[in-house]
Amino acid sequence: MFRLMIYFSLLNFCFVPVFVVAEPYLMRTEQLATEYQIGVTQIVFGVAMFISSIIVGSIKLRSLKGTVKRGVIFMTVMFLTLTGSMFLVTYNIISFKYFYMILIAINVVIAYSMTLTNVPINTAMMKVIEPEVRGRVFATIQSTSMLMMPISTMLIGPIINETNSAIGSSVFTVIIIFVTLGLITNKKIARMLEGIDNQSRQEKPNFEAT
């Protein structure tokens, strides 16, 4: 469980600087987008997260292990797509109009993949963590994530200042790739998720047997 906490904290570590710093900086400073255009992307992401939570909460997931694996891989692919499109618009290979459409689509897909991953994981953690220590564990996870977010935000600033937002985003996208590979290949995490799947099938919760 501790390793799983570390991996997801690292995913948040990489997510924040890309979406909170690099993407808005590219749009406002490098591409001279309006506040309205920037606001639309943020609204789309928030609405997509809300709708995704309803969808994911209403479906039966056949396998926690498979769902988490697919969600993380899909999210990583979207990060790669976002970084690639940032390079394309930065070096004038595509126009800002096409980049903007790609960005909105990516925001929707990433919001869904994040929800598809986070909801089952949180549900699983509720199952395996004893009620006596559950509050402390979740508080530790929250504190760790909150601690790492400003650190990553601080790190991407000098990179963007010396280069551009696309290169800054690529640094954290590379980290995400290694984190994803570590998450999907870690045998202890795989065994833990399989154990939760087996327990869930016996209890007949929101996970179906494959």
PDB file of C-alpha atoms in Angstrom:
ATOM      1  CA  MET A   1       0.000   0.000   0.000  1.00  0.00           C
ATOM      2  CA  PHE A   2       2.871   2.364   0.815  1.00  0.00           C
ATOM      3  CA  ARG A   3       4.347   1.871  -2.664  1.00  0.00           C
ATOM      4  CA  LEU A   4       0.999   2.576  -4.251  1.00  0.00           C
ATOM      5  CA  MET A   5       0.761   5.788  -2.237  1.00  0.00           C
ATOM      6  CA  ILE A   6       4.211   6.848  -3.440  1.00  0.00           C
ATOM      7  CA  TYR A   7       3.405   6.182  -7.095  1.00  0.00           C
ATOM      8  CA  PHE A   8       0.183   8.188  -7.023  1.00  0.00           C
ATOM      9  CA  SER A   9       1.872  11.017  -5.130  1.00  0.00           C
ATOM     10  CA  LEU A  10       4.462  11.128  -7.914  1.00  0.00           C
ATOM     11  CA  LEU A  11       1.711  11.245 -10.528  1.00  0.00           C
ATOM     12  CA  ASN A  12       0.259  14.285  -8.754  1.00  0.00           C
ATOM     13  CA  PHE A  13       3.785  15.709  -8.533  1.00  0.00           C
ATOM     14  CA  CYS A  14       3.977  15.650 -12.338  1.00  0.00           C
ATOM     15  CA  PHE A  15       0.378  16.580 -13.068  1.00  0.00           C
ATOM     16  CA  VAL A  16       0.306  19.927 -11.264  1.00  0.00           C
ATOM     17  CA  PRO A  17       3.212  21.745 -12.966  1.00  0.00           C
ATOM     18  CA  VAL A  18       2.037  20.735 -16.432  1.00  0.00           C
ATOM     19  CA  PHE A  19      -1.586  21.798 -16.014  1.00  0.00           C
ATOM     20  CA  VAL A  20      -1.199  24.619 -13.515  1.00  0.00           C
ATOM     21  CA  VAL A  21       1.990  26.236 -14.861  1.00  0.00           C
ATOM     22  CA  ALA A  22       3.146  25.016 -18.287  1.00  0.00           C
ATOM     23  CA  GLU A  23      -0.200  24.896 -20.087  1.00  0.00           C
ATOM     24  CA  PRO A  24      -1.480  28.336 -18.926  1.00  0.00           C
ATOM     25  CA  TYR A  25       1.957  29.879 -19.512  1.00  0.00           C
ATOM     26  CA  LEU A  26       2.045  28.591 -23.066  1.00  0.00           C
ATOM     27  CA  MET A  27      -1.420  29.886 -23.791  1.00  0.00           C
ATOM     28  CA  ARG A  28      -1.208  33.298 -22.115  1.00  0.00           C
ATOM     29  CA  THR A  29       2.453  34.281 -22.540  1.00  0.00           C
ATOM     30  CA  GLU A  30       3.711  32.367 -25.565  1.00  0.00           C
ATOM     31  CA  GLN A  31       0.515  32.152 -27.638  1.00  0.00           C
ATOM     32  CA  LEU A  32      -1.230  35.302 -26.323  1.00  0.00           C
ATOM     33  CA  ALA A  33      -4.510  33.517 -25.645  1.00  0.00           C
ATOM     34  CA  THR A  34      -7.317  35.456 -23.996  1.00  0.00           C
ATOM     35  CA  GLU A  35      -8.486  34.916 -20.432  1.00  0.00           C
ATOM     36  CA  TYR A  36     -11.716  33.531 -21.880  1.00  0.00           C
ATOM     37  CA  GLN A  37      -9.874  30.853 -23.870  1.00  0.00           C
ATOM     38  CA  ILE A  38      -7.852  29.837 -20.827  1.00  0.00           C
ATOM     39  CA  GLY A  39     -10.961  29.779 -18.671  1.00  0.00           C
ATOM     40  CA  VAL A  40     -12.810  27.517 -21.106  1.00  0.00           C
ATOM     41  CA  THR A  41     -10.113  24.836 -20.846  1.00  0.00           C
ATOM     42  CA  GLN A  42     -10.314  24.918 -17.037  1.00  0.00           C
ATOM     43  CA  ILE A  43     -14.117  24.740 -17.089  1.00  0.00           C
ATOM     44  CA  VAL A  44     -14.071  21.837 -19.546  1.00  0.00           C
ATOM     45  CA  PHE A  45     -11.692  19.907 -17.296  1.00  0.00           C
ATOM     46  CA  GLY A  46     -13.802  20.539 -14.188  1.00  0.00           C
ATOM     47  CA  VAL A  47     -17.062  19.575 -15.888  1.00  0.00           C
ATOM     48  CA  ALA A  48     -15.425  16.460 -17.362  1.00  0.00           C
ATOM     49  CA  MET A  49     -14.227  15.432 -13.890  1.00  0.00           C
ATOM     50  CA  PHE A  50     -17.749  15.870 -12.499  1.00  0.00           C
ATOM     51  CA  ILE A  51     -19.407  13.862 -15.279  1.00  0.00           C
ATOM     52  CA  SER A  52     -16.690  11.208 -15.149  1.00  0.00           C
ATOM     53  CA  SER A  53     -17.245  10.674 -11.427  1.00  0.00           C
ATOM     54  CA  ILE A  54     -20.930   9.994 -12.098  1.00  0.00           C
ATOM     55  CA  ILE A  55     -20.142   7.596 -14.947  1.00  0.00           C
ATOM     56  CA  VAL A  56     -17.424   5.692 -13.093  1.00  0.00           C
ATOM     57  CA  GLY A  57     -19.532   5.524  -9.941  1.00  0.00           C
ATOM     58  CA  SER A  58     -22.421   3.946 -11.823  1.00  0.00           C
ATOM     59  CA  ILE A  59     -20.561   1.209 -13.686  1.00  0.00           C
ATOM     60  CA  LYS A  60     -19.359  -2.161 -12.442  1.00  0.00           C
ATOM     61  CA  LEU A  61     -15.619  -2.595 -12.819  1.00  0.00           C
ATOM     62  CA  ARG A  62     -14.582  -6.133 -13.658  1.00  0.00           C
ATOM     63  CA  SER A  63     -11.051  -5.883 -12.332  1.00  0.00           C
ATOM     64  CA  LEU A  64      -9.423  -3.301 -10.084  1.00  0.00           C
ATOM     65  CA  LYS A  65      -5.984  -4.335 -11.312  1.00  0.00           C
ATOM     66  CA  GLY A  66      -6.966  -4.035 -14.978  1.00  0.00           C
ATOM     67  CA  THR A  67      -8.847  -0.786 -14.467  1.00  0.00           C
ATOM     68  CA  VAL A  68      -5.952   0.902 -12.684  1.00  0.00           C
ATOM     69  CA  LYS A  69      -3.456  -0.334 -15.258  1.00  0.00           C
ATOM     70  CA  ARG A  70      -5.504   0.855 -18.220  1.00  0.00           C
ATOM     71  CA  GLY A  71      -6.331   4.168 -16.574  1.00  0.00           C
ATOM     72  CA  VAL A  72      -2.715   5.005 -15.748  1.00  0.00           C
ATOM     73  CA  ILE A  73      -1.456   3.974 -19.191  1.00  0.00           C
ATOM     74  CA  PHE A  74      -4.197   5.963 -20.912  1.00  0.00           C
ATOM     75  CA  MET A  75      -3.447   9.013 -18.780  1.00  0.00           C
ATOM     76  CA  THR A  76       0.262   8.748 -19.609  1.00  0.00           C
ATOM     77  CA  VAL A  77      -0.488   8.523 -23.333  1.00  0.00           C
ATOM     78  CA  MET A  78      -2.588  11.687 -23.028  1.00  0.00           C
ATOM     79  CA  PHE A  79       0.270  13.468 -21.270  1.00  0.00           C
ATOM     80  CA  LEU A  80       2.548  12.475 -24.143  1.00  0.00           C
ATOM     81  CA  THR A  81      -0.034  13.760 -26.625  1.00  0.00           C
ATOM     82  CA  LEU A  82      -0.342  17.045 -24.735  1.00  0.00           C
ATOM     83  CA  THR A  83       3.417  17.566 -24.606  1.00  0.00           C
ATOM     84  CA  GLY A  84       3.731  16.670 -28.280  1.00  0.00           C
ATOM     85  CA  SER A  85       1.042  19.169 -29.257  1.00  0.00           C
ATOM     86  CA  MET A  86       2.741  21.832 -27.113  1.00  0.00           C
ATOM     87  CA  PHE A  87       5.938  21.293 -29.109  1.00  0.00           C
ATOM     88  CA  LEU A  88       4.024  21.481 -32.379  1.00  0.00           C
ATOM     89  CA  VAL A  89       2.373  24.805 -31.562  1.00  0.00           C
ATOM     90  CA  THR A  90       5.504  26.256 -29.932  1.00  0.00           C
ATOM     91  CA  TYR A  91       7.562  25.674 -33.058  1.00  0.00           C
ATOM     92  CA  ASN A  92       4.732  26.751 -35.408  1.00  0.00           C
ATOM     93  CA  ILE A  93       4.104  23.327 -36.898  1.00  0.00           C
ATOM     94  CA  ILE A  94       0.406  23.592 -36.136  1.00  0.00           C
ATOM     95  CA  SER A  95      -1.718  26.682 -35.538  1.00  0.00           C
ATOM     96  CA  PHE A  96      -3.011  27.701 -32.135  1.00  0.00           C
ATOM     97  CA  LYS A  97      -6.554  26.935 -33.285  1.00  0.00           C
ATOM     98  CA  TYR A  98      -5.743  23.256 -33.826  1.00  0.00           C
ATOM     99  CA  PHE A  99      -3.742  23.111 -30.602  1.00  0.00           C
ATOM    100  CA  TYR A 100      -6.687  24.586 -28.704  1.00  0.00           C
ATOM    101  CA  MET A 101      -9.071  21.932 -30.023  1.00  0.00           C
ATOM    102  CA  ILE A 102      -6.573  19.187 -29.167  1.00  0.00           C
ATOM    103  CA  LEU A 103      -6.117  20.647 -25.695  1.00  0.00           C
ATOM    104  CA  ILE A 104      -9.839  20.629 -24.924  1.00  0.00           C
ATOM    105  CA  ALA A 105     -10.144  17.017 -26.092  1.00  0.00           C
ATOM    106  CA  ILE A 106      -7.123  16.000 -24.006  1.00  0.00           C
ATOM    107  CA  ASN A 107      -8.570  17.701 -20.923  1.00  0.00           C
ATOM    108  CA  VAL A 108     -11.743  15.641 -21.264  1.00  0.00           C
ATOM    109  CA  VAL A 109      -9.881  12.359 -21.722  1.00  0.00           C
ATOM    110  CA  ILE A 110      -7.407  12.993 -18.905  1.00  0.00           C
ATOM    111  CA  ALA A 111     -10.243  13.940 -16.550  1.00  0.00           C
ATOM    112  CA  TYR A 112     -11.972  10.640 -17.314  1.00  0.00           C
ATOM    113  CA  SER A 113      -8.806   8.537 -17.019  1.00  0.00           C
ATOM    114  CA  MET A 114      -7.907  10.183 -13.695  1.00  0.00           C
ATOM    115  CA  THR A 115     -11.380   9.473 -12.311  1.00  0.00           C
ATOM    116  CA  LEU A 116     -11.321   5.925 -13.670  1.00  0.00           C
ATOM    117  CA  THR A 117      -8.086   5.370 -11.740  1.00  0.00           C
ATOM    118  CA  ASN A 118      -8.656   7.342  -8.540  1.00  0.00           C
ATOM    119  CA  VAL A 119     -12.179   6.179  -7.656  1.00  0.00           C
ATOM    120  CA  PRO A 120     -11.400   2.418  -7.659  1.00  0.00           C
ATOM    121  CA  ILE A 121      -8.111   3.001  -5.837  1.00  0.00           C
ATOM    122  CA  ASN A 122      -9.801   5.013  -3.090  1.00  0.00           C
ATOM    123  CA  THR A 123     -12.497   2.363  -2.801  1.00  0.00           C
ATOM    124  CA  ALA A 124      -9.858  -0.363  -2.563  1.00  0.00           C
ATOM    125  CA  MET A 125      -7.927   1.517   0.098  1.00  0.00           C
ATOM    126  CA  MET A 126     -11.092   1.834   2.156  1.00  0.00           C
ATOM    127  CA  LYS A 127     -11.372  -1.949   2.031  1.00  0.00           C
ATOM    128  CA  VAL A 128      -7.808  -2.898   2.983  1.00  0.00           C
ATOM    129  CA  ILE A 129      -7.041  -0.210   5.596  1.00  0.00           C
ATOM    130  CA  GLU A 130      -8.246  -0.897   9.106  1.00  0.00           C
ATOM    131  CA  PRO A 131     -10.879   1.613  10.315  1.00  0.00           C
ATOM    132  CA  GLU A 132      -8.748   2.466  13.369  1.00  0.00           C
ATOM    133  CA  VAL A 133      -5.932   3.879  11.238  1.00  0.00           C
ATOM    134  CA  ARG A 134      -7.853   4.849   8.096  1.00  0.00           C
ATOM    135  CA  GLY A 135      -8.049   8.528   8.986  1.00  0.00           C
ATOM    136  CA  ARG A 136      -4.324   8.778   9.642  1.00  0.00           C
ATOM    137  CA  VAL A 137      -3.445   6.968   6.421  1.00  0.00           C
ATOM    138  CA  PHE A 138      -5.615   9.201   4.246  1.00  0.00           C
ATOM    139  CA  ALA A 139      -4.309  12.272   6.056  1.00  0.00           C
ATOM    140  CA  THR A 140      -0.745  11.135   5.314  1.00  0.00           C
ATOM    141  CA  ILE A 141      -1.572  10.606   1.640  1.00  0.00           C
ATOM    142  CA  GLN A 142      -3.184  14.024   1.408  1.00  0.00           C
ATOM    143  CA  SER A 143      -0.292  15.725   3.194  1.00  0.00           C
ATOM    144  CA  THR A 144       2.285  14.021   0.979  1.00  0.00           C
ATOM    145  CA  SER A 145       0.479  15.091  -2.187  1.00  0.00           C
ATOM    146  CA  MET A 146       0.059  18.649  -0.944  1.00  0.00           C
ATOM    147  CA  LEU A 147       3.752  18.800  -0.049  1.00  0.00           C
ATOM    148  CA  MET A 148       4.944  17.587  -3.445  1.00  0.00           C
ATOM    149  CA  MET A 149       2.732  19.891  -5.518  1.00  0.00           C
ATOM    150  CA  PRO A 150       4.444  23.208  -4.672  1.00  0.00           C
ATOM    151  CA  ILE A 151       7.861  21.554  -5.032  1.00  0.00           C
ATOM    152  CA  SER A 152       7.111  20.488  -8.600  1.00  0.00           C
ATOM    153  CA  THR A 153       5.586  23.896  -9.359  1.00  0.00           C
ATOM    154  CA  MET A 154       8.756  25.562  -8.118  1.00  0.00           C
ATOM    155  CA  LEU A 155      10.959  23.245 -10.190  1.00  0.00           C
ATOM    156  CA  ILE A 156       9.214  23.840 -13.505  1.00  0.00           C
ATOM    157  CA  GLY A 157       9.485  27.632 -13.237  1.00  0.00           C
ATOM    158  CA  PRO A 158      13.248  27.932 -13.940  1.00  0.00           C
ATOM    159  CA  ILE A 159      12.981  25.347 -16.727  1.00  0.00           C
ATOM    160  CA  ILE A 160      10.321  27.378 -18.531  1.00  0.00           C
ATOM    161  CA  ASN A 161      12.218  30.620 -17.966  1.00  0.00           C
ATOM    162  CA  GLU A 162      15.354  29.189 -19.569  1.00  0.00           C
ATOM    163  CA  THR A 163      13.611  27.300 -22.378  1.00  0.00           C
ATOM    164  CA  ASN A 164       9.841  27.196 -23.001  1.00  0.00           C
ATOM    165  CA  SER A 165       6.707  25.571 -21.643  1.00  0.00           C
ATOM    166  CA  ALA A 166       6.910  22.606 -24.037  1.00  0.00           C
ATOM    167  CA  ILE A 167      10.329  21.588 -22.735  1.00  0.00           C
ATOM    168  CA  GLY A 168       9.189  22.150 -19.161  1.00  0.00           C
ATOM    169  CA  SER A 169       6.217  19.886 -19.768  1.00  0.00           C
ATOM    170  CA  SER A 170       8.403  17.239 -21.410  1.00  0.00           C
ATOM    171  CA  VAL A 171      10.613  16.956 -18.310  1.00  0.00           C
ATOM    172  CA  PHE A 172       7.667  15.979 -16.140  1.00  0.00           C
ATOM    173  CA  THR A 173       6.144  13.816 -18.861  1.00  0.00           C
ATOM    174  CA  VAL A 174       9.344  11.743 -18.889  1.00  0.00           C
ATOM    175  CA  ILE A 175       9.019  11.331 -15.124  1.00  0.00           C
ATOM    176  CA  ILE A 176       5.401  10.218 -15.586  1.00  0.00           C
ATOM    177  CA  ILE A 177       6.528   7.539 -18.053  1.00  0.00           C
ATOM    178  CA  PHE A 178       8.956   6.055 -15.521  1.00  0.00           C
ATOM    179  CA  VAL A 179       6.373   6.280 -12.727  1.00  0.00           C
ATOM    180  CA  THR A 180       3.807   4.508 -14.910  1.00  0.00           C
ATOM    181  CA  LEU A 181       6.260   1.763 -15.839  1.00  0.00           C
ATOM    182  CA  GLY A 182       7.106   1.279 -12.171  1.00  0.00           C
ATOM    183  CA  LEU A 183       3.434   1.149 -11.201  1.00  0.00           C
ATOM    184  CA  ILE A 184       2.307  -1.383 -13.812  1.00  0.00           C
ATOM    185  CA  THR A 185       5.352  -3.657 -13.395  1.00  0.00           C
ATOM    186  CA  ASN A 186       5.563  -3.696  -9.590  1.00  0.00           C
ATOM    187  CA  LYS A 187       4.749  -7.244  -8.514  1.00  0.00           C
ATOM    188  CA  LYS A 188       3.816  -6.347  -4.950  1.00  0.00           C
ATOM    189  CA  ILE A 189       1.251  -3.808  -6.114  1.00  0.00           C
ATOM    190  CA  ALA A 190      -0.099  -6.298  -8.655  1.00  0.00           C
ATOM    191  CA  ARG A 191      -0.523  -8.961  -5.948  1.00  0.00           C
ATOM    192  CA  MET A 192      -2.214  -6.475  -3.640  1.00  0.00           C
ATOM    193  CA  LEU A 193      -4.711  -5.416  -6.322  1.00  0.00           C
ATOM    194  CA  GLU A 194      -5.375  -9.052  -7.244  1.00  0.00           C
ATOM    195  CA  GLY A 195      -6.057  -9.799  -3.587  1.00  0.00           C
ATOM    196  CA  ILE A 196      -8.562  -6.941  -3.426  1.00  0.00           C
ATOM    197  CA  ASP A 197     -10.175  -8.240  -6.627  1.00  0.00           C
ATOM    198  CA  ASN A 198     -10.554 -11.706  -5.110  1.00  0.00           C
ATOM    199  CA  GLN A 199     -11.974 -10.288  -1.897  1.00  0.00           C
ATOM    200  CA  SER A 200     -14.390  -8.099  -3.843  1.00  0.00           C
ATOM    201  CA  ARG A 201     -15.671 -11.033  -5.889  1.00  0.00           C
ATOM    202  CA  GLN A 202     -16.393 -12.985  -2.734  1.00  0.00           C
ATOM    203  CA  GLU A 203     -18.232 -10.057  -1.153  1.00  0.00           C
ATOM    204  CA  LYS A 204     -20.050  -9.208  -4.432  1.00  0.00           C
ATOM    205  CA  PRO A 205     -19.336  -5.453  -4.411  1.00  0.00           C
ATOM    206  CA  ASN A 206     -18.959  -3.153  -7.439  1.00  0.00           C
ATOM    207  CA  PHE A 207     -16.383  -5.417  -9.068  1.00  0.00           C
ATOM    208  CA  GLU A 208     -17.419  -8.249 -11.336  1.00  0.00           C
ATOM    209  CA  ALA A 209     -15.448 -11.398 -11.958  1.00  0.00           C
ATOM    210  CA  THR A 210     -13.784 -11.456 -15.352  1.00  0.00           C
TER     211      THR A 210
END
